[in-house]
XYZ file of N, CA and C in Angstrom:
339
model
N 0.828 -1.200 0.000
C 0.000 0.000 0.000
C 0.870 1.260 0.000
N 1.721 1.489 0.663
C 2.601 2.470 0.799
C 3.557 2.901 -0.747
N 3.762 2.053 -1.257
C 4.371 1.873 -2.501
C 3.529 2.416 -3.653
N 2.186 2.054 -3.035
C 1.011 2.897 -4.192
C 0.960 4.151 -3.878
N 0.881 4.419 -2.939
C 0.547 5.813 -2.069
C 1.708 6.933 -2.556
N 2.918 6.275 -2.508
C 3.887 6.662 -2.974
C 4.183 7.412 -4.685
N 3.754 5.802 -5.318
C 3.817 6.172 -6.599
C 2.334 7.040 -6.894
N 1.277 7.257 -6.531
C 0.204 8.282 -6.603
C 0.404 9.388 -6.335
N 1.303 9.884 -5.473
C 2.077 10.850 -4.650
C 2.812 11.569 -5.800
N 3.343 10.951 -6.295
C 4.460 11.308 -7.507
C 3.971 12.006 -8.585
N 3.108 10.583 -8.875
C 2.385 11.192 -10.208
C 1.580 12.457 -9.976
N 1.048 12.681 -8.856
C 0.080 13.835 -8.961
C 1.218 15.431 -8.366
N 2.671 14.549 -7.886
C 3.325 16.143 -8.069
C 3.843 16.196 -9.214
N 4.251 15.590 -10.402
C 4.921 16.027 -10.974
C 3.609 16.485 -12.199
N 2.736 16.705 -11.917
C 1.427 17.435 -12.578
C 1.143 18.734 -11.924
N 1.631 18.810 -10.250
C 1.252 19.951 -9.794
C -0.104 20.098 -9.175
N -0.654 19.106 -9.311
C -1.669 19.003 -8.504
C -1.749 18.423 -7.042
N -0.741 18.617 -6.359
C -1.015 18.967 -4.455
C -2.153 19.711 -4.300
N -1.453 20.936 -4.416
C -3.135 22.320 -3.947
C -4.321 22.049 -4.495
N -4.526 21.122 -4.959
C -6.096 20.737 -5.300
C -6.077 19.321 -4.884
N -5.456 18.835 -3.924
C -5.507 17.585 -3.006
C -5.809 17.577 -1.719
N -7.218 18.398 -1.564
C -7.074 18.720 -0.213
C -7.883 17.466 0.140
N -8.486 17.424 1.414
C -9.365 16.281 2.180
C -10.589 16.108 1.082
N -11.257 17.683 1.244
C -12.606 18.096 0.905
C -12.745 17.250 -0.730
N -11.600 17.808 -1.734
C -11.649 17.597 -2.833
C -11.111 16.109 -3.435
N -10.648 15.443 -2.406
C -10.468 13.962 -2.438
C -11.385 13.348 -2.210
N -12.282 13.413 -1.144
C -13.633 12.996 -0.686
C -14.461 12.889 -1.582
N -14.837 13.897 -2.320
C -15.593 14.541 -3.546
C -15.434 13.219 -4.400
N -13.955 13.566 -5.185
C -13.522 12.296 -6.189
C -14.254 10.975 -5.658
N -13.740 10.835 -4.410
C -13.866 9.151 -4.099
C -15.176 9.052 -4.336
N -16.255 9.538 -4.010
C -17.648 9.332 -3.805
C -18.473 9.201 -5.413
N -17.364 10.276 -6.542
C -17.794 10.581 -8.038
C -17.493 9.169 -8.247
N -16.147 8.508 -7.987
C -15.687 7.345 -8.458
C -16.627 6.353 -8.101
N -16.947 6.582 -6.643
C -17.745 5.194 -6.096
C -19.032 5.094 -6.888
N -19.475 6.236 -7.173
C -21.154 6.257 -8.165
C -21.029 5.738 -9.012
N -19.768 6.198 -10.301
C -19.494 5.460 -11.544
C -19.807 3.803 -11.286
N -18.994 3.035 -10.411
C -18.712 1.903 -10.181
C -20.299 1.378 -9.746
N -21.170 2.520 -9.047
C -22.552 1.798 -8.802
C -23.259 2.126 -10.166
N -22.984 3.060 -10.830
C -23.773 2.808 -11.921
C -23.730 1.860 -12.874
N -22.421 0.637 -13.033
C -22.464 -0.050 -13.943
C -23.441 -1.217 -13.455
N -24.265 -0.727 -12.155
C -24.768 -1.861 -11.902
C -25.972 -1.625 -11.283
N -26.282 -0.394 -11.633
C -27.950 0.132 -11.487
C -29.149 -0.408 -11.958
N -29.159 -1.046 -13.217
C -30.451 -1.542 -13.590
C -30.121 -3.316 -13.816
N -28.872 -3.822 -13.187
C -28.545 -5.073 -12.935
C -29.530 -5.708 -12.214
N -30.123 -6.930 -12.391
C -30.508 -8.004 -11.140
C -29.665 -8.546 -10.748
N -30.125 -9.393 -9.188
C -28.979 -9.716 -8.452
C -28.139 -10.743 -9.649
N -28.982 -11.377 -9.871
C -28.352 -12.258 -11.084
C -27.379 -11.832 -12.382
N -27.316 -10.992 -12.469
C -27.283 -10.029 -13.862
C -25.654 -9.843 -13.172
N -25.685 -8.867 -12.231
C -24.338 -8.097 -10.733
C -23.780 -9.431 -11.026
N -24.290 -10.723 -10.272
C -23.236 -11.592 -9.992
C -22.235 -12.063 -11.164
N -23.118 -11.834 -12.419
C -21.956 -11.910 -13.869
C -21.584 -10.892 -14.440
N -21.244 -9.933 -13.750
C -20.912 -8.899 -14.486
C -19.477 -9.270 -15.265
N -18.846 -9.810 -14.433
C -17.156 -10.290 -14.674
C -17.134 -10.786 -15.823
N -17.751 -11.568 -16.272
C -17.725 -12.488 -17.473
C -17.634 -11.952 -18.790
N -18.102 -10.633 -18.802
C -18.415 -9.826 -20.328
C -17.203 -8.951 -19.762
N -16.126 -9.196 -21.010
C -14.957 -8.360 -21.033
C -14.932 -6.757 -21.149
N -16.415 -6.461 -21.598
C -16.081 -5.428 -21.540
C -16.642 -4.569 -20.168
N -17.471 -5.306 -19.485
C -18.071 -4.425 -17.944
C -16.767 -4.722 -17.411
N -16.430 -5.881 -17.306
C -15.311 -6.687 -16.645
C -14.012 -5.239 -16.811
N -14.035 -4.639 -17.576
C -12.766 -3.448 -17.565
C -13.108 -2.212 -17.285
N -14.478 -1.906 -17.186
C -14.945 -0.824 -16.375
C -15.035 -0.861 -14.905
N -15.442 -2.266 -14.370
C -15.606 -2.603 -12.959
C -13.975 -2.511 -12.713
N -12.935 -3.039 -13.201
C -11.926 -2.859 -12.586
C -11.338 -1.531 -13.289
N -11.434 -0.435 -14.114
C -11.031 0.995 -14.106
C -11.560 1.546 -12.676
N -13.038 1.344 -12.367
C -13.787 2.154 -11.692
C -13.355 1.644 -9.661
N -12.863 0.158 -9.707
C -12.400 0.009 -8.748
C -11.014 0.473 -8.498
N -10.202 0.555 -9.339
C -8.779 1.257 -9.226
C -9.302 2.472 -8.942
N -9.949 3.226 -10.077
C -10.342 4.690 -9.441
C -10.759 4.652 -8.140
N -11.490 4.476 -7.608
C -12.149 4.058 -6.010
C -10.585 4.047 -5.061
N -9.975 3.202 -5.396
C -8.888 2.742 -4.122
C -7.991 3.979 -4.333
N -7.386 4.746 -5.559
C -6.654 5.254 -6.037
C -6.755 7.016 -5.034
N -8.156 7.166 -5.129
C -8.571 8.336 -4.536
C -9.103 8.123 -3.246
N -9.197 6.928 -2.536
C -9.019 6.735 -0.883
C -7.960 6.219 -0.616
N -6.507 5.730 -1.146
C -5.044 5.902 -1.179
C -4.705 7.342 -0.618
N -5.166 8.276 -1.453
C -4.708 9.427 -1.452
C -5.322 10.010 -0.614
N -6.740 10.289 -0.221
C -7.229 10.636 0.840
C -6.705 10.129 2.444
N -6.604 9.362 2.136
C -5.530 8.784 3.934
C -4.000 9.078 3.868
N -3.440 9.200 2.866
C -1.967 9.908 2.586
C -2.477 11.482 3.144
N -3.101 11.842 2.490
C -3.116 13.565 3.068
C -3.568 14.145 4.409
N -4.013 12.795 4.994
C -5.134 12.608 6.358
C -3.888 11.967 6.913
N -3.070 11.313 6.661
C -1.960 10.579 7.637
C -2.964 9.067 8.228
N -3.801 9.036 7.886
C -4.657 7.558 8.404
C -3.874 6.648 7.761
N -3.525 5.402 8.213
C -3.030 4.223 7.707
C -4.311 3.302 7.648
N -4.316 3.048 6.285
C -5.982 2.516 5.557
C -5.913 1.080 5.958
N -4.919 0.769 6.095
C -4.726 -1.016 7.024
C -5.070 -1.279 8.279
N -4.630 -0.041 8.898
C -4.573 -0.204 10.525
C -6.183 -0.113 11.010
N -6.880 1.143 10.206
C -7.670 2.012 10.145
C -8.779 0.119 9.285
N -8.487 -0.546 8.698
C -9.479 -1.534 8.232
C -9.434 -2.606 9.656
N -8.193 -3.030 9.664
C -8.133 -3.604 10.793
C -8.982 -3.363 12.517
N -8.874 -2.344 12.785
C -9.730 -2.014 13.621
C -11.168 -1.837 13.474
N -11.790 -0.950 12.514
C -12.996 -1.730 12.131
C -13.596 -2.675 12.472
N -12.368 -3.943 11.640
C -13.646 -4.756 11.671
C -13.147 -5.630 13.106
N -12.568 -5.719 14.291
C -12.276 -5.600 15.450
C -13.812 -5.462 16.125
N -14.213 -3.887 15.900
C -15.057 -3.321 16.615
C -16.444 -3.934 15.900
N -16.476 -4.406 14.502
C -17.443 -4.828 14.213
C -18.009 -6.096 14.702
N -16.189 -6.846 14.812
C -17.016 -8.297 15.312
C -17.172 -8.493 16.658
N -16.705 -7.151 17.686
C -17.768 -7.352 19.064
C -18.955 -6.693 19.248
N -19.262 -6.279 17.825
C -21.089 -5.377 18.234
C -21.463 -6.645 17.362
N -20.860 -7.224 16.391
C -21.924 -8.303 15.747
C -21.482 -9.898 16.028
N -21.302 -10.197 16.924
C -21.020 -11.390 17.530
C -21.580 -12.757 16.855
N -20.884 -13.866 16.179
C -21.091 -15.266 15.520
C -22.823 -15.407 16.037
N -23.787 -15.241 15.427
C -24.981 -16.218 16.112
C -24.415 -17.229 17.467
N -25.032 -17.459 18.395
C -25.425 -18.729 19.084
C -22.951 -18.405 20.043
N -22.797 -17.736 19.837
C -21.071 -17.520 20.798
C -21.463 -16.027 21.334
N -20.820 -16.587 22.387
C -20.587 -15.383 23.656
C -19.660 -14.455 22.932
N -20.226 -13.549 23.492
C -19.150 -12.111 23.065
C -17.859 -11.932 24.140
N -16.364 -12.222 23.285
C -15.513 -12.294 24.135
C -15.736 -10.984 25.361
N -14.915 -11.250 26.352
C -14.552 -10.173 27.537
C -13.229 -9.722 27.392
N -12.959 -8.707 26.422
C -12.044 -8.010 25.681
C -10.894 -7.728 27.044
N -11.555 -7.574 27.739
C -10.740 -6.403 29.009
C -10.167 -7.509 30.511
N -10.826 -8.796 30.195
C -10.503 -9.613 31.154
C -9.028 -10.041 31.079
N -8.646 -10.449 29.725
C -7.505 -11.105 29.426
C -6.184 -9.973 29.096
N -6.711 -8.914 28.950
C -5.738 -7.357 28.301
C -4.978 -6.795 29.994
């Protein structure tokens, strides 16, 4: 990840575009990007979504539109200093003691720490 972050870093100074990398205007992108990527799959049935992969040509929009996606929340946690690993990792931490396996006790986080 860092290596992307890096080489994204690059490419967008040696264009000169820092000062238009702020939080606000990264946010923006990510969300334009994330729509694109839901629109290739707006009038899909579930059935329809689950093959999208198969036809070469959605198949290269879903992955343009997912690079775009990661490319501009790369960069949004580079300019935020968030580490997007650490920052996933914990997540889902906190997710799996509010949403606990059906039918298992919810560990006692604080007994054993």
């Amino acid at each position: 990840m860092d290596r992307l972050q890096r080489r994204l870093a690059r490419f967008a100074a040696a264009r000169g575009w820092e000062p238009y990398h702020t939080p606000k205007n990264l946010a923006v992108a990510l969300s334009v990007e994330a729509s694109e990527l839901v629109e290739i799959f707006q009038w899909l049935t579930p059935e329809q979504s689950a093959k999208v992969m198969a036809k070469p040509e959605t198949a290269h929009r879903v992955a343009d539109e997912v690079a775009d996606v990661l490319a501009y929340l790369l960069q949004f946690c580079e300019v935020l200093g968030v580490d997007v690993l650490d920052a996933l990792a914990a997540k889902i931490e906190r997710n799996e003691l509010r949403f606990p396996v059906p039918g298992t006790s919810t560990p006692n986080r604080h007994s054993s720490e």
